[in-house]
Amino acid sequence: MTNYAYTIWIPLIPVFMFLILGLFGMKMKGSLAGILGTLGLLTITVLSYFTAYLYFFKTGEPEGGFQAITAYNIEWLAFTDTLRIHMGVLLDPISVMMLVVITTVSLMVHIYSIGYMKGEQGFQRFFAFLSLFTFSMLGLVIATNIFQMYIFWELVGVSSFLLIGFYYQKPSAVAASKKAFIVTRFADFGFLVGILIVSYFTGTFDFDLLTSGDGNIFQTIGAASFMGVSAITWALLLIFMGGAGKSALFPFHIWLPDAMEGPTPVSALIHAATMVVAGVYLVARMFVVFHFQAPGALEVVGYVGAFTSLFAAVIACTQFDIKRILAFSTLSQIGYMILALGVSEYGDEAGVGYMASMFHLFTHAMFKALLFLGAGSIIHAVHNNDLRNMGNLRKYMPITFITFAIAWLAICGIPPFAGFWSKDEILVAAFEKNKLIFFSSVFVAGLTAFYMSRLFFSVFFGKKQHYHHEPHESPLVMTFPLMFLALASIVAGFVPFHDLITSDGKSFETHLNYSIAIPSVAIAVLGMFIAFLLYYKESKVPDKISKSLGIFYTATLNKFYFDEIYLFVTRKILFNCVSQPIAWFDRHVIDGFMNSIAWAIQKSSFKMRDLQSGQVQQYAFVFVSGAIILVLCFAYWLN
């Protein structure tokens, strides 16, 4: 058995880099802070790839399935003999895969940021926060128990708050960081309650016991229920609530588009491989429990994913900010991953949805990181985010154009690019389990191809723009990550996930289902063709179509007014109708009652202190008066 104890250094190196850059970064000149942070990421990336090679190709056991390995584990807190919180490193197919994904994308973001953030005030602070974020995500995915995951889950929230609000001089960035933090905190409260319910009935936090598959540990729950729903179903729905918040699934989606206020490399890191896939990873980690103990909760997961995917894709078709289009695209693709888990079974070919979800997580990380970094390269050149102020950039930025085109084809699901293979597996899983979700997913594939083609043609073709400064290609430090991720977006689809990452750890055979692949590619090509007709050259047709759609277009452009709805609920209902009356009651009734008691005691004490004046004549008068009163009372009683 290979000794994996060295893997503890994978999360520790980033936290050391965070401390070094945070404490001494201001004393570092030039790009030294960025170079040090990048070297730290390069080290753990090599360790992660080495771990994946050992686990999958040297010490794995494909015949009996890949087994989970606890590489490192120490006790942190003990509540009872069985209920203990450990800190450790758990290696299994999905955690090893996530190590590769997180370190790869984070390394590319680090390299890219050396050029993109050059000259920015707070350059050193930015790289310190990047290291903290990477440490948080790594600690989350290698957690040996659900409470360790929750600790790092919250740390991810803190570090994302710091990165989204990096430009703290901008009120919009501060508002966006607070919005992301507050919305996810509401969802995380549900996550915590779900954890406590599970631990109360099972007596453990450990994943190896919770996901053992035999179900014996859940027998203590028995017939416990609330409102006709079993306790374990409630617990898993609450846990999924936490995942929905972190992955910005409906109705917690409102924070993600505003997170674009952070630097573009942050957008790539949050939206590609790290924060937003945490919810997908959580459901995958607890998939055995969902499937065997609460299939109803798993069905809810599937429908939430399907609706989010469709909802976000529709909104993306009308947006003009290049980063916000990619943000809604991320929402839609995360929905794809979640619905794949929702329609999956356990074991063999029935578990194709689980495999497809992890497969799409892997491929999406590569081409979505490429799209965001490509968008950053474009913004870096034209100093604008609006599609309407871009056009014809292929002549000025050939490397960005070619690499962005590869990512565009990948997300549109065009073979042989990576997105095609993973999307096809998701559609196969949906077709076998739920036809409604399947047809919705096929329609989303067409919408995805349309809005991404709209973006692509508008930026690199479209009308000729008169830029204030002639756009130019980004430096090598920024284009190298683009070229690397472009290559990954081509080859990632050929990774044999059905042999490596499955619901039960055992490999199974897959094949290309032409009856599903051909129609899905056809609808994607149709979406691309419609966008080509509308946006390849300057045309007034898109505006005419927008006006013809009337209120539906307006609602879509305004994201169906969900931000306004949330503001109305919080300000008009919660603040005005709930918080203000409670505050009035607190000030006038509670405080008034307590102030009245204090006033009464004060007045009575002033009166009573006169009895202790120190004057002998007064004491004699009181004594004699009291004696006379007692004599009179006694005489009256005798009569």
XYZ file of C-alpha atoms in Angstrom:
639
model
C 0.000 0.000 0.000
C 1.385 3.365 -1.009
C 1.982 5.837 1.783
C -0.002 8.975 0.972
C 0.939 10.856 4.147
C 2.718 13.476 2.032
C -0.662 14.679 0.738
C -1.095 16.733 3.916
C 1.288 19.211 2.293
C -1.128 19.838 -0.564
C -3.412 22.024 1.607
C -0.643 23.202 3.948
C 1.587 24.843 1.335
C -1.126 27.323 0.234
C -1.891 28.316 3.813
C 1.823 28.903 4.427
C 1.931 31.051 1.284
C -1.092 32.983 2.557
C 0.676 33.731 5.837
C 3.958 34.681 4.161
C 2.340 36.934 1.553
C -0.109 38.371 4.053
C 2.556 39.261 6.604
C 5.510 40.170 4.417
C 3.986 40.808 0.976
C 4.111 44.595 1.277
C 7.895 44.394 1.597
C 8.198 42.455 -1.666
C 8.994 44.483 -4.752
C 7.693 44.015 -8.289
C 6.008 40.709 -9.042
C 7.844 38.742 -6.355
C 4.648 38.059 -4.363
C 2.946 36.698 -7.476
C 5.935 34.546 -8.381
C 6.143 33.068 -4.872
C 2.413 32.333 -4.808
C 2.641 30.716 -8.240
C 5.616 28.570 -7.236
C 3.633 27.347 -4.233
C 0.714 26.418 -6.509
C 3.073 24.747 -8.968
C 4.405 22.575 -6.142
C 1.008 21.360 -5.005
C -0.122 20.893 -8.614
C 2.777 18.495 -9.174
C 1.891 16.703 -5.916
C -1.762 16.456 -6.970
C -0.919 15.013 -10.392
C 1.482 12.574 -8.769
C -1.232 11.539 -6.292
C -3.726 11.010 -9.128
C -1.181 8.907 -11.037
C -0.482 6.733 -7.998
C -4.125 6.372 -7.022
C -5.655 5.627 -10.402
C -2.856 3.812 -12.187
C -0.554 2.300 -9.567
C -2.359 1.445 -6.328
C -5.979 1.470 -7.462
C -7.940 -1.774 -7.566
C -10.170 -1.597 -10.649
C -11.346 -5.182 -10.199
C -12.919 -4.555 -6.813
C -13.392 -0.856 -7.346
C -11.299 2.075 -6.185
C -11.257 2.180 -2.409
C -11.236 5.272 -0.205
C -7.936 5.856 1.586
C -7.535 7.947 4.725
C -4.067 9.346 4.155
C -3.965 11.480 7.289
C -6.288 11.881 10.248
C -6.032 13.511 13.663
C -8.703 14.014 16.304
C -9.663 17.622 16.829
C -12.754 17.520 19.080
C -14.501 14.663 20.914
C -18.147 15.017 21.948
C -18.868 11.374 22.779
C -17.104 8.054 22.310
C -18.350 7.896 18.731
C -19.140 11.513 17.861
C -15.737 13.021 17.135
C -14.451 15.617 14.712
C -11.266 14.758 12.893
C -9.057 16.741 10.535
C -7.581 14.660 7.782
C -7.085 13.774 4.151
C -9.521 11.425 2.409
C -8.488 10.129 -1.008
C -11.092 8.541 -3.231
C -11.915 8.985 -6.934
C -13.815 12.274 -6.627
C -11.459 13.899 -4.122
C -8.388 12.977 -6.181
C -10.100 14.304 -9.308
C -10.926 17.548 -7.503
C -7.312 17.930 -6.387
C -6.283 17.880 -10.042
C -9.032 20.276 -11.108
C -8.516 22.821 -8.322
C -4.732 22.954 -8.542
C -4.716 23.075 -12.349
C -7.156 25.959 -12.650
C -5.707 27.783 -9.663
C -2.198 27.500 -11.111
C -3.356 28.914 -14.443
C -5.138 31.743 -12.625
C -1.990 32.504 -10.626
C 0.170 32.660 -13.751
C -2.416 34.758 -15.589
C -2.788 37.141 -12.643
C 0.910 38.045 -12.667
C 0.234 39.848 -15.946
C -3.391 40.863 -15.431
C -2.907 42.388 -11.969
C 0.480 43.970 -12.693
C 0.623 47.465 -11.272
C -2.601 47.055 -9.294
C -2.702 48.466 -5.781
C -2.932 45.471 -3.479
C -1.062 43.107 -5.826
C 0.465 41.216 -2.881
C -2.839 41.105 -1.015
C -4.508 39.619 -4.084
C -2.097 36.681 -4.214
C -2.418 36.145 -0.474
C -6.196 35.868 -0.882
C -5.773 33.491 -3.843
C -3.664 31.195 -1.663
C -6.251 31.327 1.125
C -9.029 30.473 -1.327
C -7.083 27.530 -2.749
C -6.321 26.247 0.753
C -10.006 26.466 1.658
C -11.176 24.518 -1.397
C -8.510 21.856 -0.984
C -9.427 21.401 2.679
C -13.076 21.057 1.635
C -12.582 18.333 -0.965
C -10.195 16.166 1.073
C -12.324 16.308 4.240
C -12.687 12.978 6.015
C -15.939 14.033 7.676
C -18.831 16.335 6.970
C -18.013 18.737 9.812
C -14.488 19.273 8.497
C -16.097 19.962 5.144
C -18.396 22.506 6.795
C -15.468 24.309 8.445
C -13.656 24.718 5.145
C -16.994 25.444 3.468
C -17.282 28.558 5.622
C -13.647 29.433 5.016
C -14.360 29.318 1.275
C -17.145 31.816 1.911
C -14.789 34.150 3.781
C -12.046 33.990 1.154
C -14.530 34.513 -1.698
C -15.862 37.551 0.204
C -12.328 38.956 0.312
C -11.693 38.296 -3.387
C -15.023 39.557 -4.720
C -14.591 42.719 -2.663
C -10.924 43.125 -3.616
C -11.629 46.567 -5.110
C -12.992 47.786 -1.802
C -12.892 51.405 -3.004
C -15.775 50.594 -5.380
C -19.182 50.564 -3.647
C -20.459 48.022 -6.190
C -17.650 45.576 -5.290
C -18.342 45.971 -1.571
C -22.061 45.428 -2.146
C -21.377 42.349 -4.296
C -19.085 40.776 -1.704
C -21.627 41.369 1.068
C -24.407 39.990 -1.108
C -22.470 36.800 -1.836
C -21.565 36.368 1.818
C -25.068 36.991 3.203
C -26.949 34.860 0.657
C -24.630 31.897 1.145
C -24.843 32.288 4.930
C -28.598 31.732 4.790
C -28.041 28.568 2.794
C -25.198 27.440 5.044
C -27.470 27.655 8.067
C -29.562 24.925 6.471
C -26.397 22.934 5.807
C -25.413 23.146 9.486
C -28.863 22.097 10.707
C -28.799 19.146 8.307
C -25.392 18.089 9.637
C -26.645 18.269 13.228
C -29.723 16.157 12.405
C -27.614 13.486 10.712
C -25.055 13.413 13.532
C -27.789 13.311 16.190
C -29.309 10.150 14.766
C -26.168 8.424 13.470
C -23.677 9.489 16.108
C -20.943 10.240 13.570
C -19.647 12.816 11.138
C -17.306 10.499 9.222
C -17.898 9.960 5.519
C -16.641 6.375 5.585
C -19.480 5.440 7.966
C -22.158 7.678 6.463
C -21.524 6.495 2.904
C -20.738 2.846 3.604
C -23.855 1.835 1.660
C -25.184 -0.785 4.086
C -27.572 1.703 5.716
C -27.240 0.161 9.191
C -26.061 3.421 10.671
C -29.374 5.062 9.714
C -31.568 2.457 11.429
C -31.689 4.607 14.564
C -33.696 7.219 12.671
C -36.488 4.683 12.286
C -39.864 6.332 11.797
C -38.735 9.798 12.924
C -40.460 12.343 10.715
C -41.717 15.905 10.499
C -44.773 16.993 8.500
C -44.993 13.541 7.004
C -41.404 13.611 5.684
C -38.710 11.423 7.220
C -35.999 13.029 9.313
C -33.223 11.845 7.000
C -35.011 13.380 3.998
C -35.264 16.708 5.819
C -31.611 16.464 6.813
C -30.467 15.818 3.253
C -32.662 18.568 1.838
C -31.138 20.991 4.344
C -27.660 19.792 3.431
C -28.528 20.289 -0.229
C -29.712 23.790 0.678
C -26.131 24.571 1.655
C -24.919 23.140 -1.630
C -27.501 25.144 -3.563
C -26.282 28.344 -1.932
C -22.622 27.725 -2.672
C -23.349 26.592 -6.242
C -25.792 29.484 -6.756
C -28.686 27.227 -7.699
C -32.191 28.666 -7.824
C -33.344 30.471 -5.670
C -29.889 31.327 -4.270
C -28.562 32.315 -7.697
C -28.715 36.078 -7.202
C -25.209 36.503 -5.776
C -23.241 34.947 -8.626
C -23.682 37.548 -11.427
C -22.800 40.357 -9.002
C -19.624 38.478 -8.063
C -18.285 39.715 -11.424
C -17.274 42.889 -9.586
C -14.127 41.072 -8.500
C -11.033 40.909 -10.736
C -11.539 38.654 -13.767
C -9.035 36.000 -12.567
C -11.196 35.693 -9.447
C -14.220 35.123 -11.656
C -12.356 32.309 -13.404
C -11.359 30.737 -10.107
C -14.803 30.988 -8.488
C -16.877 30.088 -11.539
C -14.751 27.397 -13.135
C -13.454 24.800 -10.746
C -13.775 25.855 -7.165
C -16.499 27.605 -5.205
C -19.514 27.026 -7.428
C -18.861 23.305 -7.864
C -18.702 22.800 -4.106
C -22.443 22.093 -4.042
C -22.078 19.506 -6.804
C -19.213 17.902 -4.908
C -21.273 17.853 -1.697
C -24.166 15.990 -3.333
C -21.710 13.598 -5.000
C -19.989 12.959 -1.673
C -23.327 12.178 -0.011
C -24.784 10.456 -3.086
C -25.000 7.014 -1.466
C -27.028 8.471 1.401
C -29.296 10.392 -0.982
C -29.895 7.364 -3.163
C -30.555 4.725 -0.501
C -32.000 6.749 2.366
C -33.910 9.604 0.680
C -34.646 9.065 -3.015
C -37.294 11.787 -2.770
C -34.617 14.309 -1.829
C -32.530 13.157 -4.787
C -35.503 13.773 -7.069
C -35.750 17.332 -5.719
C -32.046 17.736 -6.505
C -32.697 16.721 -10.108
C -35.580 19.131 -10.656
C -33.760 22.053 -9.010
C -30.777 21.417 -11.275
C -32.939 21.181 -14.397
C -34.856 24.378 -13.610
C -31.682 26.307 -12.773
C -30.092 25.170 -16.008
C -33.028 26.383 -18.099
C -33.650 29.559 -16.101
C -30.037 30.747 -16.313
C -29.699 29.877 -20.010
C -32.741 31.991 -20.892
C -31.354 34.992 -18.993
C -27.904 34.618 -20.598
C -29.445 35.120 -24.053
C -30.259 38.776 -23.318
C -27.300 40.032 -21.263
C -24.638 42.388 -22.640
C -21.893 42.278 -20.000
C -19.443 39.634 -21.209
C -18.648 38.429 -17.689
C -22.290 38.263 -16.652
C -23.117 36.156 -19.707
C -20.410 33.726 -18.603
C -21.726 33.877 -15.032
C -25.221 32.827 -16.119
C -23.601 30.215 -18.339
C -21.916 28.833 -15.235
C -25.269 28.712 -13.449
C -26.709 26.739 -16.344
C -23.808 24.295 -16.501
C -23.857 23.754 -12.742
C -27.541 22.927 -13.161
C -26.501 20.296 -15.707
C -24.157 18.686 -13.176
C -26.762 18.719 -10.427
C -29.561 17.277 -12.579
C -27.214 14.482 -13.664
C -26.809 13.474 -10.015
C -30.568 13.762 -9.524
C -31.330 11.265 -12.304
C -28.557 8.822 -11.405
C -28.859 5.373 -9.888
C -26.167 3.531 -7.947
C -23.713 1.093 -9.481
C -22.816 -0.191 -12.953
C -24.346 1.494 -15.996
C -27.327 2.718 -13.959
C -24.917 5.149 -12.319
C -24.081 6.909 -15.576
C -25.578 10.151 -14.225
C -23.085 10.240 -11.338
C -20.177 9.618 -13.684
C -21.514 12.164 -16.181
C -21.853 14.831 -13.480
C -18.241 14.415 -12.364
C -17.138 14.202 -15.997
C -18.867 17.481 -16.828
C -17.445 19.096 -13.696
C -13.979 18.147 -14.967
C -14.413 19.290 -18.562
C -16.370 22.410 -17.621
C -13.564 23.508 -15.312
C -11.177 23.636 -18.249
C -13.267 25.400 -20.864
C -15.040 27.746 -18.456
C -11.735 28.854 -16.929
C -10.541 29.430 -20.486
C -13.650 31.483 -21.297
C -13.227 33.706 -18.249
C -9.504 34.204 -18.736
C -10.181 34.884 -22.414
C -12.792 37.443 -21.374
C -10.203 38.988 -19.082
C -7.772 39.221 -21.986
C -10.461 40.982 -24.051
C -11.347 43.396 -21.250
C -7.633 44.026 -20.684
C -7.361 45.078 -24.346
C -10.502 47.224 -24.772
C -11.125 48.324 -21.155
C -14.831 47.560 -21.469
C -17.202 44.727 -20.555
C -20.085 45.526 -22.892
C -20.626 43.427 -26.013
C -22.043 46.473 -27.787
C -18.668 48.177 -27.485
C -16.713 45.262 -28.921
C -16.282 43.803 -32.360
C -13.784 42.589 -34.954
C -11.205 41.717 -32.277
C -9.962 38.578 -34.053
C -7.573 40.738 -36.091
C -6.009 42.304 -33.018
C -5.925 39.287 -30.677
C -5.230 36.096 -32.670
C -4.225 33.895 -29.719
C -7.197 34.975 -27.622
C -9.440 34.458 -30.646
C -8.266 30.899 -31.356
C -8.288 29.762 -27.730
C -11.667 31.380 -27.081
C -13.029 29.647 -30.172
C -11.948 26.282 -28.760
C -13.729 27.003 -25.471
C -16.787 28.199 -27.427
C -16.973 24.948 -29.392
C -16.437 22.946 -26.209
C -19.282 24.561 -24.280
C -21.559 24.346 -27.322
C -21.054 20.570 -27.273
C -19.437 20.212 -30.692
C -17.407 17.011 -31.134
C -14.614 16.215 -30.517
C -14.218 18.990 -27.938
C -14.510 18.154 -24.244
C -17.975 19.515 -23.569
C -19.569 17.213 -26.131
C -18.565 13.991 -24.377
C -19.648 14.970 -20.874
C -22.871 16.651 -22.028
C -23.783 13.572 -24.055
C -23.468 11.346 -20.976
C -25.716 13.697 -18.993
C -28.381 13.570 -21.703
C -28.173 9.763 -21.796
C -28.718 9.601 -18.031
C -31.640 12.031 -18.200
C -33.254 10.167 -21.100
C -33.194 6.874 -19.189
C -34.636 8.313 -15.952
C -36.763 11.406 -16.615
C -38.013 12.465 -20.043
C -39.108 15.924 -18.843
C -35.624 16.723 -17.579
C -34.154 15.229 -20.767
C -36.138 17.470 -23.140
C -35.435 20.478 -20.953
C -31.709 19.663 -21.088
C -31.738 19.301 -24.868
C -33.441 22.690 -25.182
C -30.816 24.182 -22.845
C -28.113 22.752 -25.122
C -29.581 24.776 -27.988
C -29.833 27.924 -25.851
C -26.238 27.482 -24.689
C -25.002 27.272 -28.262
C -27.032 30.377 -29.145
C -25.928 32.713 -26.350
C -22.303 31.616 -26.489
C -22.268 32.083 -30.274
C -23.883 35.504 -29.793
C -21.029 36.411 -27.476
C -18.367 34.933 -29.762
C -19.557 36.587 -32.972
C -20.249 39.925 -31.273
C -16.742 40.109 -29.816
C -14.589 38.752 -32.618
C -16.709 39.639 -35.679
C -19.729 41.942 -35.714
C -19.450 45.624 -36.423
C -16.159 47.474 -36.681
C -15.440 49.519 -33.600
C -13.376 52.689 -33.269
C -11.390 52.029 -30.120
C -9.726 54.841 -28.189
C -6.563 52.759 -28.092
C -5.840 50.063 -30.647
C -6.395 46.662 -28.974
C -3.401 44.369 -28.693
C -2.741 40.778 -27.740
C -2.048 40.057 -24.093
C 1.511 39.232 -22.955
C 2.761 35.643 -22.835
C 2.195 35.385 -19.090
C -1.535 35.783 -19.852
C -1.736 33.865 -23.146
C 0.135 30.794 -21.877
C -2.721 29.827 -19.510
C -5.125 30.337 -22.413
C -3.150 27.947 -24.626
C -2.795 25.372 -21.859
C -6.514 25.418 -21.044
C -7.368 25.310 -24.754
C -5.377 22.089 -25.055
C -7.124 20.754 -21.938
C -10.505 21.681 -23.452
C -9.676 19.431 -26.394
C -8.203 16.389 -24.640
C -10.222 16.369 -21.365
C -13.158 14.723 -23.112
C -11.068 11.633 -23.845
C -10.355 10.851 -20.184
C -12.018 7.455 -19.475
C -14.168 8.589 -16.559
C -16.274 5.412 -16.722
C -13.143 3.538 -15.640
C -12.045 6.006 -12.988
C -14.959 7.790 -11.300
C -18.245 5.955 -10.788
C -20.901 5.829 -8.097
C -19.641 2.519 -6.659
C -15.969 2.805 -7.604
C -16.246 0.054 -10.231
C -15.729 0.663 -13.929
C -18.391 -0.004 -16.548
C -18.649 0.216 -20.306
C -20.014 3.267 -22.094
C -20.625 3.970 -25.735
C -21.718 6.918 -27.815
C -25.500 6.937 -28.074
C -26.032 8.304 -31.595
C -29.804 8.584 -31.140
C -29.151 11.208 -28.472
C -25.821 12.649 -29.610
C -26.922 13.502 -33.149
C -30.075 15.468 -32.154
C -28.202 17.302 -29.385
C -25.425 18.306 -31.766
C -28.015 19.281 -34.358
C -29.847 21.609 -31.978
C -26.508 23.092 -30.897
C -25.573 23.735 -34.530
C -29.005 25.290 -35.059
C -28.428 27.654 -32.127
C -24.988 28.563 -33.499
C -26.435 29.148 -36.972
C -29.171 31.462 -35.688
C -26.568 33.462 -33.748
C -24.398 33.571 -36.882
C -27.218 35.052 -38.915
C -27.960 37.671 -36.263
C -24.531 38.683 -34.992
C -21.815 37.751 -37.495
C -22.326 41.082 -39.214
C -23.847 44.293 -37.961
C -27.621 44.013 -38.189
C -30.757 45.640 -36.852
C -32.638 42.346 -36.786
C -31.698 41.502 -33.145
C -33.190 44.804 -31.975
C -36.384 44.166 -33.932
C -36.689 40.683 -32.437
C -36.095 42.072 -28.948
C -38.859 44.662 -29.383
C -41.237 42.049 -30.773
C -40.805 39.916 -27.654
C -42.001 42.827 -25.538
C -42.434 42.187 -21.831
C -40.782 38.768 -21.955
C -37.549 40.268 -23.289
C -37.676 43.062 -20.735
C -38.203 40.593 -17.914
C -35.365 38.401 -19.153
C -33.040 41.380 -19.546
C -33.792 42.283 -15.919
C -33.196 38.689 -14.768
C -36.919 38.235 -14.107
C -36.653 40.909 -11.407
C -35.430 38.489 -8.770
C -33.061 41.068 -7.306
C -35.955 43.498 -7.011
C -38.153 40.802 -5.466
C -35.500 39.994 -2.873
C -35.053 43.684 -2.090
C -38.816 44.134 -1.763
C -39.102 41.154 0.576
C -36.160 42.232 2.719
C -36.776 45.978 2.836
C -40.557 46.325 2.598
C -41.631 43.171 4.404
C -38.830 42.007 6.675
C -37.426 45.430 7.584
C -40.581 47.583 7.539
C -43.250 45.066 8.563
C -41.225 42.805 10.839
C -37.986 44.426 11.975
C -39.332 47.932 12.626
C -42.311 46.794 14.772
C -39.994 44.515 16.724
C -37.526 47.391 17.163
C -40.388 49.684 18.336
C -41.597 47.026 20.784
C -38.054 46.574 22.041
C -37.490 50.305 22.559
C -40.857 51.293 23.957
C -42.150 48.194 25.733
C -39.141 46.125 26.774
C -36.796 49.061 27.350
C -39.681 51.170 28.720
C -40.625 48.489 31.261
C -37.044 48.070 32.400
C -36.560 51.846 32.567
C -39.749 52.136 34.677
C -38.424 49.575 37.146
C -35.144 51.466 37.349
C -37.001 54.779 37.872
C -39.203 53.284 40.626
C -36.219 51.790 42.423
C -34.310 55.047 42.155
C -37.193 57.113 43.567
C -37.869 54.682 46.403
C -34.185 54.509 47.260
C -33.998 58.303 47.547
C -36.965 58.198 49.941
C -35.561 55.336 51.954
C -32.130 56.872 52.412
C -33.736 59.675 54.476
C -34.304 57.052 57.181
C -30.533 56.809 57.602
C -29.817 60.542 57.971
C -27.543 60.249 61.055
C -29.605 62.784 63.096
C -30.251 61.576 66.711
C -33.304 63.771 67.117
C -34.901 62.190 64.047
C -34.135 58.669 65.334
C -35.652 59.563 68.780
C -38.727 61.018 67.118
C -39.240 57.892 65.020
C -38.619 55.646 68.036
C -41.081 57.493 70.295
C -43.655 57.754 67.506
C -43.403 54.038 66.857
C -43.720 53.211 70.543
C -46.842 55.405 70.886
C -48.391 53.779 67.814
C -47.726 50.300 69.240
C -49.265 51.247 72.645
C -52.370 52.648 70.972
C -52.717 49.547 68.814
C -52.339 47.272 71.857
C -54.917 49.311 73.855
C -57.332 49.164 70.930
C -56.887 45.388 70.727
C -57.641 44.949 74.497
C -60.916 46.876 74.179
